[in-house]
Tab-separated table of C-alpha atoms in Angstrom:
chain	number	residue	atom	x	y	z
A	138	MET	CA	-18.470	-11.704	-6.261
A	139	THR	CA	-17.520	-14.851	-8.162
A	140	SER	CA	-13.955	-16.069	-8.533
A	141	ARG	CA	-13.970	-14.772	-12.111
A	142	SER	CA	-14.992	-11.324	-10.901
A	143	VAL	CA	-12.246	-11.416	-8.287
A	144	SER	CA	-9.752	-12.228	-11.033
A	145	ARG	CA	-10.973	-9.231	-13.006
A	146	LEU	CA	-10.588	-7.050	-9.925
A	147	VAL	CA	-7.005	-8.252	-9.452
A	148	ILE	CA	-6.171	-7.573	-13.104
A	149	VAL	CA	-7.567	-4.027	-13.010
A	150	ALA	CA	-5.762	-3.368	-9.722
A	151	ALA	CA	-2.494	-4.648	-11.213
A	152	VAL	CA	-2.842	-2.360	-14.231
A	153	SER	CA	-3.454	0.581	-11.888
A	154	LEU	CA	-0.307	-0.313	-9.957
A	155	GLY	CA	1.583	-0.403	-13.247
A	156	LEU	CA	0.526	3.159	-14.047
A	157	TYR	CA	1.714	4.333	-10.634
A	158	ILE	CA	5.041	2.622	-11.289
A	159	LEU	CA	5.314	4.604	-14.524
A	160	LEU	CA	4.824	7.812	-12.505
A	161	ALA	CA	7.583	6.759	-10.096
A	162	LEU	CA	9.968	6.013	-12.962
A	163	ARG	CA	9.241	9.301	-14.716
A	164	TYR	CA	9.381	11.539	-11.625
A	165	PRO	CA	11.838	9.882	-9.188
A	166	LEU	CA	12.203	11.384	-5.722
A	167	GLY	CA	15.998	11.423	-5.371
A	168	PRO	CA	16.952	13.419	-8.489
A	169	SER	CA	14.186	15.952	-7.828
A	170	LEU	CA	15.877	17.137	-4.621
A	171	THR	CA	18.838	18.565	-6.536
A	172	ASN	CA	16.603	21.509	-7.457
A	173	PRO	CA	14.719	23.047	-4.488
A	174	ARG	CA	12.086	24.491	-6.827
A	175	ALA	CA	11.742	21.397	-8.989
A	176	SER	CA	8.423	20.455	-10.521
A	177	TRP	CA	7.321	17.491	-12.558
A	178	ALA	CA	7.402	19.717	-15.632
A	179	SER	CA	11.027	20.691	-14.961
A	180	MET	CA	12.055	17.049	-14.566
A	181	VAL	CA	11.114	16.170	-18.145
A	182	GLU	CA	11.250	17.964	-21.445
A	183	ALA	CA	8.249	20.295	-21.528
A	184	THR	CA	6.596	19.251	-24.773
A	185	GLY	CA	3.110	18.489	-25.968
A	186	GLY	CA	4.002	14.817	-25.878
A	187	SER	CA	4.981	15.029	-22.203
A	188	ALA	CA	1.710	16.746	-21.360
A	189	ALA	CA	-0.254	14.144	-23.318
A	190	TRP	CA	1.603	11.335	-21.499
A	191	HIS	CA	0.761	12.825	-18.116
A	192	ILE	CA	-2.899	13.417	-18.971
A	193	THR	CA	-3.200	9.881	-20.348
A	194	ILE	CA	-1.824	8.387	-17.125
A	195	TYR	CA	-4.231	10.403	-14.984
A	196	LEU	CA	-7.223	9.595	-17.190
A	197	GLY	CA	-6.218	5.947	-17.167
A	198	LEU	CA	-6.050	5.880	-13.367
A	199	THR	CA	-9.460	7.536	-13.123
A	200	LEU	CA	-11.083	5.124	-15.573
A	201	LEU	CA	-9.532	2.106	-13.852
A	202	HIS	CA	-10.868	3.321	-10.518
A	203	LEU	CA	-14.344	3.597	-12.028
A	204	VAL	CA	-14.014	0.061	-13.396
A	205	ILE	CA	-13.106	-1.209	-9.921
A	206	LEU	CA	-16.148	0.505	-8.435
A	207	LYS	CA	-18.346	-0.963	-11.177
A	208	LEU	CA	-17.062	-4.480	-10.500
A	209	LEU	CA	-17.681	-4.140	-6.776
A	210	SER	CA	-21.081	-2.543	-7.283
A	211	SER	CA	-22.177	-5.392	-9.535
A	212	SER	CA	-21.040	-7.952	-6.970
A	213	GLU	CA	-23.580	-6.619	-4.459
A	214	GLN	CA	-26.361	-7.955	-6.685
A	215	GLU	CA	-24.834	-11.427	-7.011
A	216	GLN	CA	-25.679	-14.322	-4.726
A	217	THR	CA	-22.091	-15.556	-4.417
A	218	VAL	CA	-20.149	-12.996	-2.438
A	219	LEU	CA	-16.542	-13.117	-1.277
A	220	PRO	CA	-16.327	-9.922	0.803
A	221	ARG	CA	-13.198	-10.887	2.704
A	222	LEU	CA	-11.290	-11.620	-0.498
A	223	GLN	CA	-12.454	-8.313	-1.964
A	224	VAL	CA	-11.196	-6.422	1.080
A	225	ILE	CA	-7.840	-8.210	0.930
A	226	VAL	CA	-7.392	-7.287	-2.745
A	227	ILE	CA	-8.313	-3.659	-2.009
A	228	LEU	CA	-5.962	-3.355	0.977
A	229	VAL	CA	-3.032	-5.022	-0.786
A	230	THR	CA	-3.533	-2.795	-3.833
A	231	TRP	CA	-3.734	0.325	-1.661
A	232	LEU	CA	-0.553	-0.550	0.235
A	233	ALA	CA	1.344	-1.483	-2.932
A	234	CYS	CA	0.312	1.718	-4.720
A	235	SER	CA	1.207	3.791	-1.653
A	236	VAL	CA	4.688	2.262	-1.442
A	237	VAL	CA	5.292	2.938	-5.135
A	238	LEU	CA	4.056	6.527	-4.870
A	239	MET	CA	6.408	7.191	-1.948
A	240	MET	CA	9.182	7.009	-4.551
A	241	VAL	CA	7.645	9.863	-6.573
A	242	ALA	CA	8.936	13.433	-6.370
A	243	PRO	CA	6.488	15.531	-4.319
A	244	ALA	CA	7.112	18.794	-6.162
A	245	GLY	CA	4.823	18.024	-9.067
A	246	GLU	CA	1.854	17.469	-6.797
A	247	SER	CA	2.569	20.227	-4.245
A	248	HIS	CA	5.427	21.843	-2.330
A	249	ASP	CA	3.431	21.769	0.909
A	250	ILE	CA	5.366	18.829	2.318
A	251	PHE	CA	8.542	20.928	2.398
A	252	ASP	CA	6.709	23.575	4.418
A	253	TYR	CA	5.539	20.873	6.814
A	254	ILE	CA	9.104	19.639	7.229
A	255	PHE	CA	10.674	23.035	7.796
A	256	ARG	CA	7.988	24.269	10.186
A	257	GLY	CA	8.119	20.984	12.084
A	258	ARG	CA	11.856	21.486	12.495
A	259	MET	CA	11.234	25.095	13.556
A	260	MET	CA	9.508	23.703	16.643
A	261	THR	CA	11.822	20.798	17.409
A	262	GLU	CA	15.255	22.106	16.384
A	263	TYR	CA	14.966	25.881	16.830
A	264	GLN	CA	12.234	26.185	19.506
A	265	SER	CA	10.334	28.558	17.229
A	266	ASN	CA	6.554	28.817	16.857
A	267	PRO	CA	5.429	28.552	13.194
A	268	LEU	CA	2.144	30.227	14.131
A	269	VAL	CA	4.096	33.331	15.145
A	270	ASP	CA	7.446	33.199	13.335
A	271	VAL	CA	8.068	32.962	9.592
A	272	PRO	CA	10.729	30.904	7.782
A	273	ALA	CA	12.128	34.094	6.214
A	274	GLU	CA	13.596	34.953	9.628
A	275	PHE	CA	16.054	32.088	9.186
A	276	ASP	CA	19.285	32.308	7.220
A	277	LEU	CA	19.363	30.722	3.767
A	278	SER	CA	22.011	28.317	5.071
A	279	THR	CA	19.369	26.753	7.342
A	280	PRO	CA	18.678	23.171	6.222
A	281	TYR	CA	15.798	22.844	3.762
A	282	ILE	CA	14.674	26.478	3.822
A	283	ARG	CA	15.293	26.761	0.078
A	284	TYR	CA	12.533	24.204	-0.484
A	285	VAL	CA	9.930	26.260	1.409
A	286	ALA	CA	7.358	28.034	-0.757
A	287	TRP	CA	5.687	30.291	1.843
A	288	ARG	CA	8.719	31.772	3.567
A	289	LYS	CA	7.154	35.126	4.460
A	290	ASN	CA	3.958	33.733	5.965
A	291	VAL	CA	3.161	32.248	9.341
A	292	ASP	CA	1.574	28.838	9.165
A	293	THR	CA	-2.131	28.884	8.361
A	294	TYR	CA	-2.882	25.565	10.066
A	295	GLY	CA	-4.027	24.981	13.612
A	296	PRO	CA	-2.240	23.775	16.750
A	297	VAL	CA	-3.445	20.188	16.373
A	298	TRP	CA	-1.594	19.929	13.085
A	299	GLU	CA	1.475	21.723	14.450
A	300	GLY	CA	1.638	19.245	17.306
A	301	SER	CA	1.336	16.304	14.920
A	302	SER	CA	4.043	17.783	12.709
A	303	ALA	CA	6.355	18.193	15.692
A	304	VAL	CA	5.848	14.531	16.599
A	305	VAL	CA	6.912	13.484	13.088
A	306	ALA	CA	9.954	15.791	13.211
A	307	VAL	CA	11.058	14.397	16.577
A	308	GLY	CA	10.486	10.847	15.400
A	309	MET	CA	12.582	11.320	12.270
A	310	ARG	CA	15.369	12.910	14.308
A	311	GLN	CA	15.448	9.894	16.612
A	312	VAL	CA	15.495	7.464	13.685
A	313	ALA	CA	18.290	9.450	12.006
A	314	ARG	CA	20.366	9.383	15.180
A	315	TRP	CA	19.778	5.677	15.560
A	316	LEU	CA	21.027	5.182	11.986
A	317	ASP	CA	23.885	7.619	12.631
A	318	TRP	CA	22.640	9.876	9.825
A	319	TRP	CA	22.149	12.974	11.974
A	320	ASP	CA	24.725	15.678	11.229
A	321	GLU	CA	23.629	19.306	11.359
A	322	ASP	CA	27.130	20.517	10.475
A	323	GLN	CA	27.198	19.074	6.965
A	324	PRO	CA	26.373	21.294	3.964
A	325	VAL	CA	22.666	21.561	3.321
A	326	CYS	CA	20.811	19.693	0.604
A	327	PRO	CA	21.195	19.742	-2.395
A	328	ARG	CA	24.947	20.266	-1.859
A	329	SER	CA	25.295	17.365	0.557
A	330	PRO	CA	24.158	13.780	-0.155
A	331	GLY	CA	23.856	13.193	3.588
A	332	SER	CA	21.555	16.163	4.045
A	333	CYS	CA	19.447	15.057	1.060
A	334	ARG	CA	19.212	11.568	2.543
A	335	LEU	CA	17.915	13.102	5.767
A	336	LEU	CA	15.408	15.172	3.785
A	337	MET	CA	14.155	12.007	2.100
A	338	MET	CA	13.666	10.517	5.556
A	339	TYR	CA	11.564	13.503	6.620
A	340	ILE	CA	9.514	13.199	3.431
A	341	ALA	CA	8.937	9.513	4.156
A	342	GLY	CA	7.880	10.319	7.723
A	343	TYR	CA	5.183	12.776	6.702
A	344	ARG	CA	3.990	10.488	3.930
A	345	LEU	CA	3.723	7.550	6.309
A	346	LEU	CA	1.664	9.708	8.665
A	347	ALA	CA	-0.747	10.603	5.857
A	348	ILE	CA	-0.963	6.994	4.648
A	349	SER	CA	-1.627	5.711	8.180
A	350	LEU	CA	-4.353	8.295	8.731
A	351	THR	CA	-5.912	7.322	5.406
A	352	GLY	CA	-5.967	3.695	6.477
A	353	PHE	CA	-7.629	4.548	9.787
A	354	ALA	CA	-10.149	6.702	7.928
A	355	GLY	CA	-10.862	3.679	5.743
A	356	TRP	CA	-11.578	1.612	8.846
A	357	LEU	CA	-13.993	4.290	10.073
A	358	ILE	CA	-15.758	4.314	6.699
A	359	ALA	CA	-16.016	0.519	6.639
A	360	SER	CA	-17.513	0.454	10.126
A	361	MET	CA	-20.145	3.066	9.226
A	362	VAL	CA	-21.567	1.437	6.096
A	363	ARG	CA	-23.707	-1.657	5.699
A	364	HIS	CA	-21.890	-4.980	5.677
A	365	ASN	CA	-22.468	-5.673	1.975
A	366	GLN	CA	-21.075	-2.249	1.017
A	367	VAL	CA	-17.744	-2.433	2.848
A	368	SER	CA	-15.685	-3.361	-0.209
A	369	LEU	CA	-17.262	-0.676	-2.375
A	370	ALA	CA	-16.792	1.993	0.304
A	371	LEU	CA	-13.168	1.020	0.919
A	372	ALA	CA	-12.344	1.029	-2.786
A	373	ALA	CA	-14.044	4.383	-3.299
A	374	TRP	CA	-11.798	5.860	-0.607
A	375	LEU	CA	-8.515	3.956	-0.576
A	376	LEU	CA	-8.113	3.348	-4.318
A	377	ASN	CA	-9.197	6.806	-5.412
A	378	PRO	CA	-6.234	8.255	-7.386
A	379	LEU	CA	-6.738	11.617	-5.696
A	380	THR	CA	-6.547	10.023	-2.247
A	381	LEU	CA	-3.458	8.004	-3.144
A	382	ILE	CA	-1.523	10.857	-4.732
A	383	ALA	CA	-2.523	13.449	-2.124
A	384	THR	CA	-1.356	11.220	0.735
A	385	ALA	CA	1.472	9.000	-0.537
A	386	VAL	CA	3.010	11.795	-2.634
A	387	GLY	CA	1.819	15.098	-1.184
A	388	ALA	CA	1.391	13.950	2.448
A	389	HIS	CA	-1.313	16.586	2.803
A	390	ASN	CA	-2.566	17.326	6.295
A	391	ASP	CA	-6.096	17.034	4.893
A	392	ALA	CA	-5.700	13.347	5.777
A	393	LEU	CA	-5.626	14.263	9.480
A	394	MET	CA	-8.540	16.668	9.112
A	395	LEU	CA	-10.694	14.184	7.178
A	396	MET	CA	-9.898	11.365	9.592
A	397	THR	CA	-11.005	13.568	12.499
A	398	LEU	CA	-14.207	14.533	10.673
A	399	LEU	CA	-14.957	10.879	9.947
A	400	LEU	CA	-14.293	10.073	13.590
A	401	SER	CA	-16.893	12.692	14.528
A	402	LEU	CA	-19.429	11.064	12.195
A	403	TRP	CA	-18.535	7.642	13.581
A	404	LEU	CA	-19.146	8.890	17.131
A	405	LEU	CA	-22.382	10.585	16.104
A	406	GLN	CA	-23.613	7.371	14.475
A	407	ARG	CA	-23.014	5.636	17.809
A	408	ARG	CA	-24.936	8.360	19.624
A	409	HIS	CA	-22.066	10.172	21.293
A	410	PRO	CA	-22.950	13.734	20.227
A	411	LEU	CA	-20.689	15.470	22.750
A	412	LEU	CA	-17.630	13.502	21.626
A	413	ALA	CA	-18.624	14.133	18.012
A	414	VAL	CA	-18.637	17.888	18.631
A	415	ILE	CA	-15.220	17.641	20.295
A	416	GLY	CA	-13.961	15.806	17.214
A	417	LEU	CA	-15.305	18.561	14.981
A	418	ILE	CA	-13.563	21.187	17.116
A	419	LEU	CA	-10.299	19.262	16.841
A	420	ALA	CA	-10.715	19.071	13.061
A	421	ALA	CA	-11.186	22.842	12.929
A	422	HIS	CA	-7.924	23.210	14.858
A	423	ILE	CA	-6.202	21.318	12.058
A	424	LYS	CA	-7.711	23.307	9.190
A	425	LEU	CA	-10.537	25.814	9.404
A	426	THR	CA	-12.011	24.358	6.224
A	427	ALA	CA	-13.289	21.516	8.409
A	428	LEU	CA	-16.109	23.826	9.499
A	429	ILE	CA	-17.460	23.828	5.944
A	430	TRP	CA	-18.383	20.189	6.428
């Protein structure tokens, strides 16, 4: 990739970041927590213009991602290659977009993160098993239960995910206590700014987990492809709008499942079939859909 091509890559990446900033400005995280059942549609006036704006942003992000892939694909055929610079641009863009998207309200993408938070707290704060007990057993005054979508259902995920969720919940509790933000006696969010601040911390914790897992998955992908395809593979994964929004906004546990599946492939490529099978079993104990792969 020539210096001119690198400049083009930076420009396209910057425009993509700008579109993500527009999403963060239109659907800010803080105000969305005042309504436990908020959605992106409820945060703006539901008009044809609003729908067109949203569709345009998503189409723009998709087209820009395709342009990035085209630029990187073309660079493979050039004699002058700057792979390290390409990787740096991709990683910086991914991190910048992830940080911006962490400021976006999760409700428009999915309410799953609120289920993760509440069920994680079920284990750490109430010594309850989300694979056996349902959120509906808790009083409506319990912090954050009003944000839960699947109150009458036990969790459908496996023990590997539940353990990971508990680790995040414990970690956020320790950080909150260190910051002196932990107060279970205050009114629950959205009636208490302190409780909402704590909820935002939990949201950040689960998002950071998903982002970190995505980054590790990117490393696995890069180590499995040929040297001259590293940049293209990383961009296809890390800069994919679906990947960015599903992890930095939705914090979906698919990031853990996919990372484990990629780890299995990585081990298989290095001729460790037994470890690869163990990885596949672990992935299935996150989400059963891993077995489809």
